[in-house]
Short mmCIF file of C-alpha atoms in Angstrom, two decimals:
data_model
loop_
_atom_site.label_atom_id
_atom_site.label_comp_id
_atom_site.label_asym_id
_atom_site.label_seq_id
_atom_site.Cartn_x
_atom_site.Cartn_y
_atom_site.Cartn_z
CA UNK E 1 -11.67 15.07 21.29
CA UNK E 2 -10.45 18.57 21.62
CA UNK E 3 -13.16 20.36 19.22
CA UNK E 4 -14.95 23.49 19.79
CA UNK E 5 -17.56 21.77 18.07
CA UNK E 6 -19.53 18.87 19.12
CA UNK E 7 -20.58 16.36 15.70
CA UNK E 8 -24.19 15.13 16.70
CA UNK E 9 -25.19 11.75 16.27
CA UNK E 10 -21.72 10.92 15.66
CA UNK E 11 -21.86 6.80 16.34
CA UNK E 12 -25.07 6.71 14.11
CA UNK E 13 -23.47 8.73 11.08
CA UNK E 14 -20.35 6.06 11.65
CA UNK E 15 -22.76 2.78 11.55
CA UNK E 16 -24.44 4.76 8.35
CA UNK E 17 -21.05 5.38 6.85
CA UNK E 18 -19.08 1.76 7.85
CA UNK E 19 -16.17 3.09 6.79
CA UNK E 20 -12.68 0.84 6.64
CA UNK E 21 -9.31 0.78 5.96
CA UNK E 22 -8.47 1.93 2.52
CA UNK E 23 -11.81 3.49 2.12
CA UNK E 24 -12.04 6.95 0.32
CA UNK E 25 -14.92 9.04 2.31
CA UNK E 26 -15.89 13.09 2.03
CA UNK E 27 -16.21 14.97 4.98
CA UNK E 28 -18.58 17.77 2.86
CA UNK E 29 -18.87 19.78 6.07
CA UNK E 30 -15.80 19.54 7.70
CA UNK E 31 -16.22 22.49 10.41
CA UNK E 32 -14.00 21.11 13.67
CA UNK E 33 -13.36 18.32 11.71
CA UNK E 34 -15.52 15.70 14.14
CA UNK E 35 -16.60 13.17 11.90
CA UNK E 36 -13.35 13.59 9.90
CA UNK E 37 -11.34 12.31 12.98
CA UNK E 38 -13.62 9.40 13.79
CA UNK E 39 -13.57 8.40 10.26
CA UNK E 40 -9.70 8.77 10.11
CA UNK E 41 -9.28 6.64 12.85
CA UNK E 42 -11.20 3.05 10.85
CA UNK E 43 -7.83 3.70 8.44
CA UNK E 44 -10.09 5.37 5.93
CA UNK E 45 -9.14 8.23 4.07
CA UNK E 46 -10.76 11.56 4.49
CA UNK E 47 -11.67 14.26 2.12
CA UNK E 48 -13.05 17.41 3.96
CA UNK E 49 -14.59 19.97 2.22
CA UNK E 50 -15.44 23.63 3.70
CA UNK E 51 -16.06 26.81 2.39
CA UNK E 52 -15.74 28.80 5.71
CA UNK E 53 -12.09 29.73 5.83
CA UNK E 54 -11.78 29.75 9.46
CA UNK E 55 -11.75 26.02 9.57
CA UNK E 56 -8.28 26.05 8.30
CA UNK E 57 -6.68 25.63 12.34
CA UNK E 58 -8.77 22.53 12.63
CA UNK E 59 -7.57 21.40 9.28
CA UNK E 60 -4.25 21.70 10.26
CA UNK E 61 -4.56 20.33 13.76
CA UNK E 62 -5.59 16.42 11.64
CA UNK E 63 -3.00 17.52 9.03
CA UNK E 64 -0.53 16.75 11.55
CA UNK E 65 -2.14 13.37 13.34
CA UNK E 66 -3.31 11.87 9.52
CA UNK E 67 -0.71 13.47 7.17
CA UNK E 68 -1.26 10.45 4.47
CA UNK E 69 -4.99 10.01 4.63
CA UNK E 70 -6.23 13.89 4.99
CA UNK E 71 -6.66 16.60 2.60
CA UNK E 72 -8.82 19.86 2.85
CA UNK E 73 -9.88 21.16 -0.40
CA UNK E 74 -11.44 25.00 0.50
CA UNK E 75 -14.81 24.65 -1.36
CA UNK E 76 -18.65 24.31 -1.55
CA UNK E 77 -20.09 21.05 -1.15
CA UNK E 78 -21.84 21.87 -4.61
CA UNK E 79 -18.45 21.54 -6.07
CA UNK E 80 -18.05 17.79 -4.24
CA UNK E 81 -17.93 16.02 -7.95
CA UNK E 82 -14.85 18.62 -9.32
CA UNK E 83 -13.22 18.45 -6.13
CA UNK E 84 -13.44 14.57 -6.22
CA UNK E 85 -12.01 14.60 -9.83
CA UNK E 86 -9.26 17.07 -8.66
CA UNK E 87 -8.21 14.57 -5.44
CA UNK E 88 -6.84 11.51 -8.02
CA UNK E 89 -8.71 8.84 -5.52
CA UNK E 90 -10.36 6.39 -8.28
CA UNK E 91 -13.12 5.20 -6.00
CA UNK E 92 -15.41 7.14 -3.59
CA UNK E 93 -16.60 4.66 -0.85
CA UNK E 94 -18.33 7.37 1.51
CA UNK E 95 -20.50 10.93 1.77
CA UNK E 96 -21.27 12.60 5.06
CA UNK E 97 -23.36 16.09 5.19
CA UNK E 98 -24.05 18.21 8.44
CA UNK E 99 -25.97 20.82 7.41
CA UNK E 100 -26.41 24.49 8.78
CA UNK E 101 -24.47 26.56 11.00
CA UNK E 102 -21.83 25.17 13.59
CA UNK E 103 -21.75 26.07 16.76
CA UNK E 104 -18.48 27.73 16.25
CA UNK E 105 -19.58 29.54 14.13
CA UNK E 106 -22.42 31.20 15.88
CA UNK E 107 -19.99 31.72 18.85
CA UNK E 108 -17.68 33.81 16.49
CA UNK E 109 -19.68 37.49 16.96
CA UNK E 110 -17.37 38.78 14.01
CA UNK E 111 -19.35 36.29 11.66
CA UNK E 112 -22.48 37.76 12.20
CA UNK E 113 -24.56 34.77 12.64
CA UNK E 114 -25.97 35.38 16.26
CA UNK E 115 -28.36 37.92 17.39
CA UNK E 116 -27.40 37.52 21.42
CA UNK E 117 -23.43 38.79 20.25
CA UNK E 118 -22.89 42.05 18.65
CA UNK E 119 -20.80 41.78 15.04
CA UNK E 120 -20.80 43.16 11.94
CA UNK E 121 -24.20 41.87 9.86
CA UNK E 122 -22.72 39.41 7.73
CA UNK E 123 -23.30 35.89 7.99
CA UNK E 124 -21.16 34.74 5.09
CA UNK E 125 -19.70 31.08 5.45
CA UNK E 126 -17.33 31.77 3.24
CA UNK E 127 -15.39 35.26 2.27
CA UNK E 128 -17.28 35.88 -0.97
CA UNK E 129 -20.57 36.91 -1.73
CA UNK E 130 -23.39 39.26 -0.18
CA UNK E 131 -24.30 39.85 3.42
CA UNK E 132 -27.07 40.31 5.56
CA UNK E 133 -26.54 43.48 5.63
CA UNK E 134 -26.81 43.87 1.55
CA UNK E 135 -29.71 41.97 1.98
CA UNK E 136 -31.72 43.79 4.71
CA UNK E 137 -30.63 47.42 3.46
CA UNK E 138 -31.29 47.19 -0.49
CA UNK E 139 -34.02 44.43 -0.87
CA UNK E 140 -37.72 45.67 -0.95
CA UNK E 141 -40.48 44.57 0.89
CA UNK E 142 -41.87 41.76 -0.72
CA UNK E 143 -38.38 39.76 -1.47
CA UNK E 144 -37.55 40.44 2.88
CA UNK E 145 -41.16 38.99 3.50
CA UNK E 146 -41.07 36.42 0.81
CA UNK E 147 -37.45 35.12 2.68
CA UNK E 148 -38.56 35.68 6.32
CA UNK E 149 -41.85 33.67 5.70
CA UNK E 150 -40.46 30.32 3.32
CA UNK E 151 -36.79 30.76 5.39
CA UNK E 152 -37.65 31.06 8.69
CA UNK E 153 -41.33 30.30 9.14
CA UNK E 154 -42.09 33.78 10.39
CA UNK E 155 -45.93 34.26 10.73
CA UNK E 156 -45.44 38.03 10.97
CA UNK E 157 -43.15 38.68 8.05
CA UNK E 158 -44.70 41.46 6.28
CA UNK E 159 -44.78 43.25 9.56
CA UNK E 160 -40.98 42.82 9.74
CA UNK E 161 -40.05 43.60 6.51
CA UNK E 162 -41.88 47.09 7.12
CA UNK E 163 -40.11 47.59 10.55
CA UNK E 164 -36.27 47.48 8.40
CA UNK E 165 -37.74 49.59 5.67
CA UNK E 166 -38.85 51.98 7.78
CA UNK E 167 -35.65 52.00 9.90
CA UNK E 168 -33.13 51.64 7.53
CA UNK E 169 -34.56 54.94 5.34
CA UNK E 170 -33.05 56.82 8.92
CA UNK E 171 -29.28 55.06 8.42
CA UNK E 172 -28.68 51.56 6.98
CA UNK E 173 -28.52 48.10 9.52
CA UNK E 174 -24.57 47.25 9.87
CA UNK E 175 -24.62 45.61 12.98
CA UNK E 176 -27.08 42.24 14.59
CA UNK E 177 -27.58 44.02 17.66
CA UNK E 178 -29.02 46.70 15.88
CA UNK E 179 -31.06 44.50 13.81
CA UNK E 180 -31.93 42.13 16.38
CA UNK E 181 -33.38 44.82 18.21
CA UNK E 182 -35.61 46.37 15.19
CA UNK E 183 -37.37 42.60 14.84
CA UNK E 184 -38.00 42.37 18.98
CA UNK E 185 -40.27 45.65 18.39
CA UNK E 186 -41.70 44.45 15.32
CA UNK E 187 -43.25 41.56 17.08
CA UNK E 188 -43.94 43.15 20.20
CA UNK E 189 -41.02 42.01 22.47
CA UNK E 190 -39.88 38.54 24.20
CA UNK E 191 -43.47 38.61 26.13
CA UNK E 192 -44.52 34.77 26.23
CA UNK E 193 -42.02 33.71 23.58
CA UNK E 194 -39.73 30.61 24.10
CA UNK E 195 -37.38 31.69 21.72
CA UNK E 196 -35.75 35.25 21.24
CA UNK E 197 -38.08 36.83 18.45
CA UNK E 198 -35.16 37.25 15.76
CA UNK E 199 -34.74 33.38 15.41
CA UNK E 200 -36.84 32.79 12.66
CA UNK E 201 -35.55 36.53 11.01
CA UNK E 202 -31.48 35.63 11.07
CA UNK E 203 -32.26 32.20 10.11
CA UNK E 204 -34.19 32.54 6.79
CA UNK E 205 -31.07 35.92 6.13
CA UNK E 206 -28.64 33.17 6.50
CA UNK E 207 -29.94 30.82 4.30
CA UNK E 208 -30.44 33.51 1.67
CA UNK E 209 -27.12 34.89 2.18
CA UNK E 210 -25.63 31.48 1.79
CA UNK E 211 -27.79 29.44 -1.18
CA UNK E 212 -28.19 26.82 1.86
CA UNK E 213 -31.38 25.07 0.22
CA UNK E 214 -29.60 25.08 -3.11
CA UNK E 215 -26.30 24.33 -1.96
CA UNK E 216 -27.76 21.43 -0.44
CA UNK E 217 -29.83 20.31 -3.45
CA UNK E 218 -26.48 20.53 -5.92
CA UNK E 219 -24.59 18.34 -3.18
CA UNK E 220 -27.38 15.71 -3.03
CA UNK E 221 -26.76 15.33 -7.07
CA UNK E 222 -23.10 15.62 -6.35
CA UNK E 223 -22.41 12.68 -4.32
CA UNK E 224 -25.29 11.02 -6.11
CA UNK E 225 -22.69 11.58 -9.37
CA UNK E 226 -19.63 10.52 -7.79
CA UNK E 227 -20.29 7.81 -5.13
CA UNK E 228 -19.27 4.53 -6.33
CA UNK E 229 -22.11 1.59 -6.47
CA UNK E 230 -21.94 0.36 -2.16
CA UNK E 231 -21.02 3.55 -1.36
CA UNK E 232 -22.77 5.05 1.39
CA UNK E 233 -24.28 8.60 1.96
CA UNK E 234 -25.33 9.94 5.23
CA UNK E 235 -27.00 13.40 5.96
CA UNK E 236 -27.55 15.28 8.80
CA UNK E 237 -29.87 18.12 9.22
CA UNK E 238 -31.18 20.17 11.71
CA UNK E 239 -34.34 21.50 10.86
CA UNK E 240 -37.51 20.62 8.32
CA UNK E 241 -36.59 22.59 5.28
CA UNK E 242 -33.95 20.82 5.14
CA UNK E 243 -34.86 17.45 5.85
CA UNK E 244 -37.75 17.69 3.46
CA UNK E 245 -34.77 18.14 0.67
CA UNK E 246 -32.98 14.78 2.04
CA UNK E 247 -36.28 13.11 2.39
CA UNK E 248 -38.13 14.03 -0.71
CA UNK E 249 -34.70 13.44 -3.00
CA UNK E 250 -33.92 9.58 -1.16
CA UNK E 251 -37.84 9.11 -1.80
CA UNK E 252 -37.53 9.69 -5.57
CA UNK E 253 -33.94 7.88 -5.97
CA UNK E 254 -35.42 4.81 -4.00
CA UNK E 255 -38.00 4.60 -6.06
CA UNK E 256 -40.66 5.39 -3.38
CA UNK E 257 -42.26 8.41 -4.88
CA UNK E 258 -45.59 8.24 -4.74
CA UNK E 259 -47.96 6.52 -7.14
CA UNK E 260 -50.89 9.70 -6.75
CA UNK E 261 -54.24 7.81 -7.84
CA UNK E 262 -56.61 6.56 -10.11
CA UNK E 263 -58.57 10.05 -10.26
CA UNK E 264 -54.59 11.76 -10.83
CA UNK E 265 -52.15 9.01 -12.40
CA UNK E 266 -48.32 10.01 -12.40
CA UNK E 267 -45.81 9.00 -15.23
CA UNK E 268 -44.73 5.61 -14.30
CA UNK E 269 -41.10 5.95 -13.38
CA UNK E 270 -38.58 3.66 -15.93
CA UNK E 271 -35.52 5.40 -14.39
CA UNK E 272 -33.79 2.23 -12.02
CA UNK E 273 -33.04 3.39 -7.97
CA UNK E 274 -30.10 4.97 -7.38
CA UNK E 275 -30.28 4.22 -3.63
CA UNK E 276 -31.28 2.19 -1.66
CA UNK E 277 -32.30 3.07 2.04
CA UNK E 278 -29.89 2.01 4.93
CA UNK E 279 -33.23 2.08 7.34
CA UNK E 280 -36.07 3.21 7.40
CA UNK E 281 -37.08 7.12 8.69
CA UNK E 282 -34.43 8.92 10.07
CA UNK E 283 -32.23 8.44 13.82
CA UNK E 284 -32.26 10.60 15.95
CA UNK E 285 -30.61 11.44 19.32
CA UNK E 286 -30.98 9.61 22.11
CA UNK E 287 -31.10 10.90 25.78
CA UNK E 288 -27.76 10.10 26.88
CA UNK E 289 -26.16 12.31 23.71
CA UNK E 290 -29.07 14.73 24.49
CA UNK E 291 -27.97 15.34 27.94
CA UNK E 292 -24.47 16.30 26.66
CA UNK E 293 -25.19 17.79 23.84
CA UNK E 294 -28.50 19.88 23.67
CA UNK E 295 -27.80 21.10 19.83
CA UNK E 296 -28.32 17.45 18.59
CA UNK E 297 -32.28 17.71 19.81
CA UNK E 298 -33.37 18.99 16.23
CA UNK E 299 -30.51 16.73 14.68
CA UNK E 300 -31.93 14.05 12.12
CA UNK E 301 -29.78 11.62 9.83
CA UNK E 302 -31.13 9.95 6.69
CA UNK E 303 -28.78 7.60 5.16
CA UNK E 304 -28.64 5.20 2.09
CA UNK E 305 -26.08 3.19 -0.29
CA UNK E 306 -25.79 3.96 -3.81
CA UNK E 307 -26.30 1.36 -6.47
CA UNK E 308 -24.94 0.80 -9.73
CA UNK E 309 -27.95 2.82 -11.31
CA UNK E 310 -27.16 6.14 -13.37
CA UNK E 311 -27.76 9.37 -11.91
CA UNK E 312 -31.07 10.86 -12.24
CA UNK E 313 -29.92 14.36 -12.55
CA UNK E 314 -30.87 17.55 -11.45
CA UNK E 315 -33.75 17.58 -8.20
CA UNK E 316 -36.96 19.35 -8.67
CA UNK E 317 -37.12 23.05 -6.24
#
């Protein structure tokens, strides 16, 4: 496979997905377009959905090897039910997510995901929308903290949040470098750290910049929607905000929320599963895909299969 982008825990998401000939499946994240090929090649069809418009050479590249069974509609996952409608398949057999940022992506220093490569502060996966740098030059100081802490799990957010107000009352942040370097001094430098110190920082201004949490929520109830009862959904994530989404939402449509207890009774629960679990937990790499592929350390994949229940609707924040 000639990708730029590795898909983690590729054989598991298959066994999740059992995909066949004939079968209509949604690539929601269809970056390099790794799962798409490996489902392509069981004879299924593939509908890949991206929002980041540089995917389009990848699209192209299975365009040509599966020009009956591929399509790429450029849009949000959120939008996975319309964009289902809009495809004139009558049956959706299959859901795959792999959340967060590619690889590719944070190689591309124009897309301003990366703090070790100089680009413009943007972060956008798609073309629309605001940047980073909106964000860090007109938000105040408790919104920048707020993000920095829930986002990226930064114990020192306040402190950060003053550094770029202080800074950016001199001349406004345009570049990562330049903001990359304001955070380091914030938090007193790389001494003893085992990550650079603007990981948690460009993490939480990406997934403000890009409604990941809610993005994610709105596909969950998407593909909940539109799956047909057998179909299978499998999710990927990468790191605990959002596999405490996947978790929390199969929990409730599984009926496995919790019963609380005699002291604090919840509402008993009339509302029939919507899923049911494909296993227990979620998989996670093992060492020989670790030793080729470091990114999949943090990877985790929750699956399950729809049944003929109605959707429950919208997920609670």
């Amino acid at each position: 496979m000639t990708s730029p982008h590795a898909p983690v825990l590729l054989k598991k998401v298959i066994e999740a997905l059992v995909p066949r000939a004939g079968d209509v499946i949604i690539d929601a994240t269809f970056g390099a377009g790794g799962y798409t090929r490996a489902i392509l090649k069981t004879g299924a069809t593939v509908i890949a959905l991206d929002r980041d418009p540089t995917v389009q050479v990848h699209a192209e590249a299975v365009a040509n090897d599966y020009p009956e069974t591929f399509r790429l509609i450029r849009t949000p996952f959120s939008d996975l039910a319309d964009a289902f409608a809009q495809s004139g398949e009558a049956k959706l057999d299959g859901v795959v997510f792999d959340i967060g940022v590619s690889s590719m992506q944070l190689d591309q220093a124009e897309r301003g995901f990366s703090f070790m490569r100089d680009g413009p502060l943007d972060m956008r996966m798609s073309d629309e929308g605001v940047t980073a740098a909106d964000i860090v030059n007109t938000w105040d100081h408790g919104p920048l903290a707020h993000i920095f802490k829930l986002y990226g799990d930064e114990r020192q957010s306040g402190r950060v949040a003053t550094a770029i107000l202080r800074r950016r009352a001199e001349r406004p942040f345009s570049r990562t470098l330049d903001l990359a370097e304001v955070v380091e001094k914030a938090l007193g430098g790389r001494r003893g750290a085992a990550i650079h110190p603007a990981t948690r920082v460009f993490q939480a201004l990406r997934i403000a910049v890009n409604d990941e949490l809610g993005e994610l929520r709105a596909g969950l109830e998407a593909a909940e929607a539109t799956l047909a009862p057998g179909g299978r959904l499998a999710v990927v994530t990468f790191h605990s905000l959002e596999d405490r989404i996947v978790k929390a939402f199969l929990t409730e449509r599984t009926g496995n929320a919790p019963g609380g207890s005699r002291h604090a009774p919840v509402a008993v629960e009339t509302r029939k599963p919507s899923f049911t679990l494909s296993f227990k937990g979620a998989r996670e790499a093992g060492e020989a895909e670790l030793a080729v592929n470091p990114r999949s350390r943090s990877a985790r994949l929750r699956a399950a299969v729809r049944t003929d229940a109605a959707p429950w609707g919208r997920i609670a924040a």
